[in-house]
Short mmCIF file of N, CA, C and O in Angstrom, two decimals:
data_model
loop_
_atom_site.label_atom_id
_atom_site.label_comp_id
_atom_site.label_asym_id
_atom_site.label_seq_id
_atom_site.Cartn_x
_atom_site.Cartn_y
_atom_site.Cartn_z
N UNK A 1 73.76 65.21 53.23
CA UNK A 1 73.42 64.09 54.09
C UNK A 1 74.64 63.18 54.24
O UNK A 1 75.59 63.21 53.45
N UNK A 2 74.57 62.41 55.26
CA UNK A 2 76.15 61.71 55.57
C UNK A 2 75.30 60.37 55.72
O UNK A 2 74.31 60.06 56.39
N UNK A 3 76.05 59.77 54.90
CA UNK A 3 76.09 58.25 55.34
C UNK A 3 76.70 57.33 55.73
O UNK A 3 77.91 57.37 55.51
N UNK A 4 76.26 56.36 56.34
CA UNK A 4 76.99 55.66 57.21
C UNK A 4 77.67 54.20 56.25
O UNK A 4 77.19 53.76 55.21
N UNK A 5 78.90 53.65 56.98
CA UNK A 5 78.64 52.07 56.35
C UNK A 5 77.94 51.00 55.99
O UNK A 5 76.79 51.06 56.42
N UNK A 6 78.13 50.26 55.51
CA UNK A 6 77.12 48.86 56.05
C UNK A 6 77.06 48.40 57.07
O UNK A 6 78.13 48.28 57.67
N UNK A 7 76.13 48.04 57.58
CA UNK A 7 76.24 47.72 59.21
C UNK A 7 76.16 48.85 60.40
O UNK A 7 75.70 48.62 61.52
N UNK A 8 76.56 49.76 60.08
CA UNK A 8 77.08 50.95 60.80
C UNK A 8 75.74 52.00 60.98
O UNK A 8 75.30 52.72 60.09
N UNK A 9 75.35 51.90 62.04
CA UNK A 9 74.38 53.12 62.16
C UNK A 9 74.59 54.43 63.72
O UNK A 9 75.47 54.45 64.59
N UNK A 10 73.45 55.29 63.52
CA UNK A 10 74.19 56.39 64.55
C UNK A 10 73.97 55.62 65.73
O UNK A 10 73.24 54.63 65.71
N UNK A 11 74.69 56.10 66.98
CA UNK A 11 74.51 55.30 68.13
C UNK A 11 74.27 56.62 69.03
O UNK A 11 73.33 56.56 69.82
N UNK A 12 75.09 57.88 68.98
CA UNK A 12 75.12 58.91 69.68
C UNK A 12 74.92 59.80 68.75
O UNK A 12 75.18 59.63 67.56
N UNK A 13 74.36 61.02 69.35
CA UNK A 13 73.84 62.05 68.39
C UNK A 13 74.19 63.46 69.55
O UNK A 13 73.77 63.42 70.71
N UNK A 14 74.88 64.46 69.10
CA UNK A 14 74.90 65.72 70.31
C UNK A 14 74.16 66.48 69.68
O UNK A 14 74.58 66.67 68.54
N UNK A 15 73.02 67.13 69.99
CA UNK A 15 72.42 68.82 69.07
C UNK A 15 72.15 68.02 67.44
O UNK A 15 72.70 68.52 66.46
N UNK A 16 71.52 67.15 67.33
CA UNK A 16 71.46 66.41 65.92
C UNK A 16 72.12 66.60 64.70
O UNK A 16 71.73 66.33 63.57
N UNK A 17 73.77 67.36 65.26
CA UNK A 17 74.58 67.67 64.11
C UNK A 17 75.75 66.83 63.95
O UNK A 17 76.41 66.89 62.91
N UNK A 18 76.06 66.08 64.85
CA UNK A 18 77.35 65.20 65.20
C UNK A 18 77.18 64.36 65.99
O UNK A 18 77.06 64.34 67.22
N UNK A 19 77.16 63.10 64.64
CA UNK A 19 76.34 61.72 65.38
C UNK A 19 77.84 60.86 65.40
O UNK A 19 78.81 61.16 64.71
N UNK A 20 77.76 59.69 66.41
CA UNK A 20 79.22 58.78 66.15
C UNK A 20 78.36 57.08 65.90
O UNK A 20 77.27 56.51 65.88
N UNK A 21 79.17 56.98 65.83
CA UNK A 21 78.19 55.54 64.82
C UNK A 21 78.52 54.71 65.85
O UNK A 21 79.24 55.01 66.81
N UNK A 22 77.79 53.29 65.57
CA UNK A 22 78.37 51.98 66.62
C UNK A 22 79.70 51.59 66.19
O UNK A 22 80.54 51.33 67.05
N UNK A 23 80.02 51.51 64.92
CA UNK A 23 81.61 51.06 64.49
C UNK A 23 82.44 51.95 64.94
O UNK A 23 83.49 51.55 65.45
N UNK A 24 82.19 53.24 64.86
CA UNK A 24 83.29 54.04 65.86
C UNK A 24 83.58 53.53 67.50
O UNK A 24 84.61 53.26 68.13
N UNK A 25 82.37 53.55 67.77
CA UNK A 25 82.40 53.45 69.14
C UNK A 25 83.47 51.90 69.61
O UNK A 25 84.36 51.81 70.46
N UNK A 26 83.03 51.09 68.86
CA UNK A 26 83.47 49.17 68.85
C UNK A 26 85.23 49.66 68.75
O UNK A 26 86.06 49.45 69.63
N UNK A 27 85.49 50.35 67.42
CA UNK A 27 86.60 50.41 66.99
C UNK A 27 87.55 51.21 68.18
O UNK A 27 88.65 50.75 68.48
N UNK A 28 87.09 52.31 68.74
CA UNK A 28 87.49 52.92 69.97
C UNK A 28 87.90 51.72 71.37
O UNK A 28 88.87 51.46 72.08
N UNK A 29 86.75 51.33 71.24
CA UNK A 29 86.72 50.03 72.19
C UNK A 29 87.70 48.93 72.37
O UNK A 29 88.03 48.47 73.46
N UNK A 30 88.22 48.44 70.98
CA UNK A 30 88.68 47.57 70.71
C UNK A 30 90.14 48.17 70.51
O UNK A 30 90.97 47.29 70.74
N UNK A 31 90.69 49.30 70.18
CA UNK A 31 91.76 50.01 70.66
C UNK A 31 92.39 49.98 71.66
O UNK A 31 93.56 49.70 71.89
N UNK A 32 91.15 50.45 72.56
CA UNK A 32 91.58 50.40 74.08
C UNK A 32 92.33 49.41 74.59
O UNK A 32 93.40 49.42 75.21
N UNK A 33 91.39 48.31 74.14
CA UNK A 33 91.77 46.91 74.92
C UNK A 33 93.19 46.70 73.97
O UNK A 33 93.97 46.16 74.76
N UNK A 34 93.76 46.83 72.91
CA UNK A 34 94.87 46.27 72.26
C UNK A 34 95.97 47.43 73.10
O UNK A 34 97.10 47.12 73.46
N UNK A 35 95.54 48.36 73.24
CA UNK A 35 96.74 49.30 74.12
C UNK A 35 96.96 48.91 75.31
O UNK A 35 98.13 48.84 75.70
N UNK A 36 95.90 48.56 76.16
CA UNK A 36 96.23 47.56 77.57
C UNK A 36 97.11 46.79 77.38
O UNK A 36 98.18 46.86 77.99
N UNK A 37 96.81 45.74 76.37
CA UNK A 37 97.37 44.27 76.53
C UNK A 37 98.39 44.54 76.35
O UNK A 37 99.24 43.99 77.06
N UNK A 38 98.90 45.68 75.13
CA UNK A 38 100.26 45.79 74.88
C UNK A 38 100.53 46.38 75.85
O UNK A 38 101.27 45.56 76.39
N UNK A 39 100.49 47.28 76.56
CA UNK A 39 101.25 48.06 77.79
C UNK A 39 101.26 47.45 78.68
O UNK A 39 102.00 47.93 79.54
N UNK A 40 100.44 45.90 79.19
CA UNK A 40 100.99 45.11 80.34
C UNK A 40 101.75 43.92 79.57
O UNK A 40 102.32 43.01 80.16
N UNK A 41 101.71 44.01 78.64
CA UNK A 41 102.45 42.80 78.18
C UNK A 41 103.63 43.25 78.09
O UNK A 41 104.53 42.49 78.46
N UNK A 42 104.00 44.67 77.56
CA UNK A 42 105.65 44.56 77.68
C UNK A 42 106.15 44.87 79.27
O UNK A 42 107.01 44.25 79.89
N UNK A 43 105.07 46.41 79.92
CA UNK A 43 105.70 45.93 81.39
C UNK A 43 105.78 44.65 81.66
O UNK A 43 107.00 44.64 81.82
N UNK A 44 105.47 43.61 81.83
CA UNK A 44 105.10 42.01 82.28
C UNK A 44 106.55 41.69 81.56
O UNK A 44 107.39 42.04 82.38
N UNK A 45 107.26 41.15 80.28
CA UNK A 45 107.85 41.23 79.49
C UNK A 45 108.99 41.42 79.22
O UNK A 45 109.87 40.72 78.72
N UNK A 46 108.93 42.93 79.75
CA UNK A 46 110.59 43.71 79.30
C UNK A 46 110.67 44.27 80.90
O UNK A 46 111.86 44.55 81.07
N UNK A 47 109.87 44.57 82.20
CA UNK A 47 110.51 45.08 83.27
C UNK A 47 110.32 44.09 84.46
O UNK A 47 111.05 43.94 85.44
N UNK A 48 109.35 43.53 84.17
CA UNK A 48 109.01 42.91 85.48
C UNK A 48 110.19 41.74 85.84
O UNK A 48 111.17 41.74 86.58
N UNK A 49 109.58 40.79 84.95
CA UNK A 49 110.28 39.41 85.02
C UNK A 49 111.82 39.17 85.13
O UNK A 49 112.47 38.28 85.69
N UNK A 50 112.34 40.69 84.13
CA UNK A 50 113.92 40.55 83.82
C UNK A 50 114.54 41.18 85.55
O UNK A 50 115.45 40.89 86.32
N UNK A 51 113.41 42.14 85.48
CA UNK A 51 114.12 42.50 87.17
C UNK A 51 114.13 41.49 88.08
O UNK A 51 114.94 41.37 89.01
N UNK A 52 113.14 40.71 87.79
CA UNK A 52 112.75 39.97 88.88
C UNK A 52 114.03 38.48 88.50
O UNK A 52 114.34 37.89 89.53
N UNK A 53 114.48 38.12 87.64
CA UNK A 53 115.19 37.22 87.22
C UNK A 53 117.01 37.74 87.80
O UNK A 53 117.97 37.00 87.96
N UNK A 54 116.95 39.05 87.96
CA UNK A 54 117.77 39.70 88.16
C UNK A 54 118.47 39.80 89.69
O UNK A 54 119.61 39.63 90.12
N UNK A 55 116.99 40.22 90.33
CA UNK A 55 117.36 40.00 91.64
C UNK A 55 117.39 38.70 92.15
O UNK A 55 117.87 38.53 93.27
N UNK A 56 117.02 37.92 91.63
CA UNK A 56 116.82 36.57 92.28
C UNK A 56 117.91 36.04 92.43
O UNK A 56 118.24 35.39 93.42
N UNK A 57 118.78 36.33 91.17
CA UNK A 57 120.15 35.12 90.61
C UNK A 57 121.14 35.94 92.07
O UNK A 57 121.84 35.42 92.94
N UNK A 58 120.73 37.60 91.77
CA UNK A 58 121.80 38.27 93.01
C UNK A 58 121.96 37.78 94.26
O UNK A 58 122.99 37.48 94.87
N UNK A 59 120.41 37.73 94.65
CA UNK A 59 119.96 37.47 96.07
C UNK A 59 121.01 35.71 96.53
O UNK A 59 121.86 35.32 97.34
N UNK A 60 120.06 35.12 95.20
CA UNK A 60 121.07 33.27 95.36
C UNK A 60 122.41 33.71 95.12
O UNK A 60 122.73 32.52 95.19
N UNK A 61 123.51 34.30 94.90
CA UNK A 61 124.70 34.70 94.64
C UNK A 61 124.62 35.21 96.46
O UNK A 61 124.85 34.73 97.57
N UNK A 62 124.28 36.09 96.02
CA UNK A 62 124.74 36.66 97.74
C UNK A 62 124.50 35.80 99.16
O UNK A 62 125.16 35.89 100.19
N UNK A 63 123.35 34.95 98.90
CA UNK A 63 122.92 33.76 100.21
C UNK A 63 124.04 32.81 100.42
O UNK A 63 124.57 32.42 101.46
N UNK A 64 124.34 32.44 98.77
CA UNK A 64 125.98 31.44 98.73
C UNK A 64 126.99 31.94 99.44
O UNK A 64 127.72 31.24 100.13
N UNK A 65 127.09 33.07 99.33
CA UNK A 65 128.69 33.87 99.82
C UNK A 65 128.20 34.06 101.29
O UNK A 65 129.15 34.34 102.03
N UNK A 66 127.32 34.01 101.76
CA UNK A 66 126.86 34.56 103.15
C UNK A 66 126.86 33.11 104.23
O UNK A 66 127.04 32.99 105.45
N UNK A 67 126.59 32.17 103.19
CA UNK A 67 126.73 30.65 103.86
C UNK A 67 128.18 30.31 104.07
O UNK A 67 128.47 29.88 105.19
N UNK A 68 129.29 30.44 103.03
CA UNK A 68 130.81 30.50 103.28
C UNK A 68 131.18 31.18 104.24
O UNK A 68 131.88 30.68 105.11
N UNK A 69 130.77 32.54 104.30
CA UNK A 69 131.30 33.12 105.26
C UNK A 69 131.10 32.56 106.60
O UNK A 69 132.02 32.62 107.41
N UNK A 70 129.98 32.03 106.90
CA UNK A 70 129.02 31.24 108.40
C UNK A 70 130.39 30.23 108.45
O UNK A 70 131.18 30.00 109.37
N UNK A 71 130.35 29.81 107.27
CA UNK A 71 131.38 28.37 107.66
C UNK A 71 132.70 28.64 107.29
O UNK A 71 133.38 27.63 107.08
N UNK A 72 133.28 29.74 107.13
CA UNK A 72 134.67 30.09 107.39
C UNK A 72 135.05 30.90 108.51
O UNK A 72 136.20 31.14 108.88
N UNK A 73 133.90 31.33 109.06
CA UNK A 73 134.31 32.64 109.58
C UNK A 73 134.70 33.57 109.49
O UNK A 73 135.21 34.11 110.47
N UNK A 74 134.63 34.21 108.26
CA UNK A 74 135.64 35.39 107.80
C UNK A 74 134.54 36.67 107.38
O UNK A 74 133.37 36.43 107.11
N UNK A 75 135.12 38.07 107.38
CA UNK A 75 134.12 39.08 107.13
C UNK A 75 133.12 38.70 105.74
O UNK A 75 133.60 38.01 104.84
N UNK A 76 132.46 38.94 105.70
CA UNK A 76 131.16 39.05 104.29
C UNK A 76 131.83 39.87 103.48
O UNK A 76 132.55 40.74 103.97
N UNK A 77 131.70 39.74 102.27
CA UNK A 77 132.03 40.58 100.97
C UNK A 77 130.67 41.32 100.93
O UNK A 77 129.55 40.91 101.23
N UNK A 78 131.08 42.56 100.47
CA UNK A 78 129.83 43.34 99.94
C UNK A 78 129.37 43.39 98.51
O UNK A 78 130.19 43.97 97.80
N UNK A 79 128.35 42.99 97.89
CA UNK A 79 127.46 42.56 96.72
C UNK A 79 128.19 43.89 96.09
O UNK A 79 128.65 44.53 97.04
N UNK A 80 128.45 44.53 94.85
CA UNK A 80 128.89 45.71 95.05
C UNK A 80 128.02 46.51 93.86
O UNK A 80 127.12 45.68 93.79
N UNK A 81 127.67 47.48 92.94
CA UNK A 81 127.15 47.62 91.93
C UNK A 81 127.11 47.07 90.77
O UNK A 81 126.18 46.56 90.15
N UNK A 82 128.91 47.31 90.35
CA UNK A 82 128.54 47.00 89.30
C UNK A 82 129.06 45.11 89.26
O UNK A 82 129.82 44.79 88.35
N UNK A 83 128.62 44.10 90.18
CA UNK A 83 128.68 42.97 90.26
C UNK A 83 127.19 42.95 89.66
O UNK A 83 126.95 42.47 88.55
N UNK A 84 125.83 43.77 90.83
CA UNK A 84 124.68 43.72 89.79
C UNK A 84 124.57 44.21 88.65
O UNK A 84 123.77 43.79 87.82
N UNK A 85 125.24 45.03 88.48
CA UNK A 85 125.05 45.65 86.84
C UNK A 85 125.50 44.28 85.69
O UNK A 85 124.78 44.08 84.72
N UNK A 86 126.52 43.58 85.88
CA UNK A 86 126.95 42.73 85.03
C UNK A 86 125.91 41.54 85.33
O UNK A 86 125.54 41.01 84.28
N UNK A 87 125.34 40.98 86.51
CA UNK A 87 124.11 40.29 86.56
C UNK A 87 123.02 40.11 85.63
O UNK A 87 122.47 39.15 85.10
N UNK A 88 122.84 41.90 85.62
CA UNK A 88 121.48 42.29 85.05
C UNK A 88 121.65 42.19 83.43
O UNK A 88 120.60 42.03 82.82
N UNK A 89 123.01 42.27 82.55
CA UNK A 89 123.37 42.11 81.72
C UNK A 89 123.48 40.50 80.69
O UNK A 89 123.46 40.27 79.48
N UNK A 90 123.63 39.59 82.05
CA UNK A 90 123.95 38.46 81.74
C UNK A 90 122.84 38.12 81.48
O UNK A 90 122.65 37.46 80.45
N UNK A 91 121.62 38.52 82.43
CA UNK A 91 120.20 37.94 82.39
C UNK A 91 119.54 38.02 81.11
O UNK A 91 119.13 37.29 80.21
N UNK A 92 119.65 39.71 81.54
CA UNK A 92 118.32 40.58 80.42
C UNK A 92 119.17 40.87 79.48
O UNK A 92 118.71 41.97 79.16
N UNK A 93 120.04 40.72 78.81
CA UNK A 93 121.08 41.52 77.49
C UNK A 93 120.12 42.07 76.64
O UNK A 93 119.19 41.34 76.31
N UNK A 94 120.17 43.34 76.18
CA UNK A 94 119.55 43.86 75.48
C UNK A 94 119.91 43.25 73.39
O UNK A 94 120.66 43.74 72.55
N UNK A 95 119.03 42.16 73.33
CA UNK A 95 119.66 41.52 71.96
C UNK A 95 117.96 40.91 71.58
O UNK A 95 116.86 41.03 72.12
N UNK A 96 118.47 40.24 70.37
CA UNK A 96 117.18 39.88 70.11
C UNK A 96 116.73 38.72 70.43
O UNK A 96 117.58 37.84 70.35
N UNK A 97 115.21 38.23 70.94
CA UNK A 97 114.60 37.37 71.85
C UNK A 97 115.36 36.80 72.86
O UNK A 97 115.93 35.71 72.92
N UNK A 98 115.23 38.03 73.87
CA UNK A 98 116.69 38.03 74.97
C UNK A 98 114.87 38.69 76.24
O UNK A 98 113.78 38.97 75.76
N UNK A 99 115.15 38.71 77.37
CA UNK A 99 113.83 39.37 78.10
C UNK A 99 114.47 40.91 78.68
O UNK A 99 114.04 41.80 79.41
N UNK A 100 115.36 40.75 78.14
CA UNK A 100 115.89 42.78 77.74
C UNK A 100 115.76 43.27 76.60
O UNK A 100 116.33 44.36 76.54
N UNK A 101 115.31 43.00 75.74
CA UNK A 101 114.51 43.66 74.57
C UNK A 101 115.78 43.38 73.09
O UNK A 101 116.80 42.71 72.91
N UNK A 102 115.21 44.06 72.57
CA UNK A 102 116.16 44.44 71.48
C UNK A 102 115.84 45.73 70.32
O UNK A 102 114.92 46.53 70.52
N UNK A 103 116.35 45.78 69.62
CA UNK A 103 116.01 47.38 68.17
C UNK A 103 114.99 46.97 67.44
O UNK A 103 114.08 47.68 67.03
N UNK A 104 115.14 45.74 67.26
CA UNK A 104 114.15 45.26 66.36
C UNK A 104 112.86 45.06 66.66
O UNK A 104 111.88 45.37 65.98
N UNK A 105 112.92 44.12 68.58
CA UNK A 105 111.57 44.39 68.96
C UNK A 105 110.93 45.51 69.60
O UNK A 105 109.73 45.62 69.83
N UNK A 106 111.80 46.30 69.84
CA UNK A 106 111.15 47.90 70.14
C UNK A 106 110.66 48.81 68.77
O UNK A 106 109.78 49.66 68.86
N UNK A 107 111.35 48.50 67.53
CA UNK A 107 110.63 48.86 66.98
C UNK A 107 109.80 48.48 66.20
O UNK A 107 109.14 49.27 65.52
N UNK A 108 109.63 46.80 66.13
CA UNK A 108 108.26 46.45 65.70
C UNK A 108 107.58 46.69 66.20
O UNK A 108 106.56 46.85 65.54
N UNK A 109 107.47 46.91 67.48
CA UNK A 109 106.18 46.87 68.03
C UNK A 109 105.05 48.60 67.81
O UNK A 109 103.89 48.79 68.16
N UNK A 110 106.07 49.60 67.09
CA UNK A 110 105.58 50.94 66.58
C UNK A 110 105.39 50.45 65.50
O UNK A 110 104.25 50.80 65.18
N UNK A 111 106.06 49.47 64.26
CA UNK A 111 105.28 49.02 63.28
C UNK A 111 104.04 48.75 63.53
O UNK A 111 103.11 49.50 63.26
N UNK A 112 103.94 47.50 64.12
CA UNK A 112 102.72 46.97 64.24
C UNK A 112 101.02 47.60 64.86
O UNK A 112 100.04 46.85 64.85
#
């Protein structure tokens, strides 16, 4: 005979040989929801915001240079890669409590 916890009784039963209890079921439940939060919290976190902090500073960098040019008259410079690459660096640096992550918080968060 199998017994259950305290508190804990069958909730589902298949062929009356393999029952799952309500604490399984809660505990499944309550999994779920901690894997959401964490998987929109670091997208939200570590991709969204830093991109978005990223393009913004570019975009205001590039509107500045595009207004000089109006009032000099002279050809436009082109934004070039790695001008954003060093952007995206300045923003998001991958260090610790930086919104580009770091070693430590990528791997606490497999601790935890």
């Amino acid at each position: 005979a199998h017994n259950c916890l305290r508190g804990c009784y069958p909730a589902q039963c298949t062929n009356g040989k393999f029952c799952v209890t309500n604490c399984t079921m809660e505990l499944e439940n309550t999994l779920w929801t901690v894997y959401i939060v964490q998987l929109a919290s670091a997208l939200l976190f570590y991709l969204i915001i830093p991109i978005s902090l990223a393009k913004w500073n570019v975009m205001k960098e590039f509107w500045k240079a595009q207004q000089q040019v109006d009032e000099n008259g002279s050809n436009a410079e082109s934004y070039t890669y790695l001008q954003v690459q060093s952007k995206c660096a300045e923003i998001a640096n991958y260090e610790y409590q930086s919104w580009g992550g770091s070693s430590v918080e990528d791997f606490l968060e497999l601790a935890v």
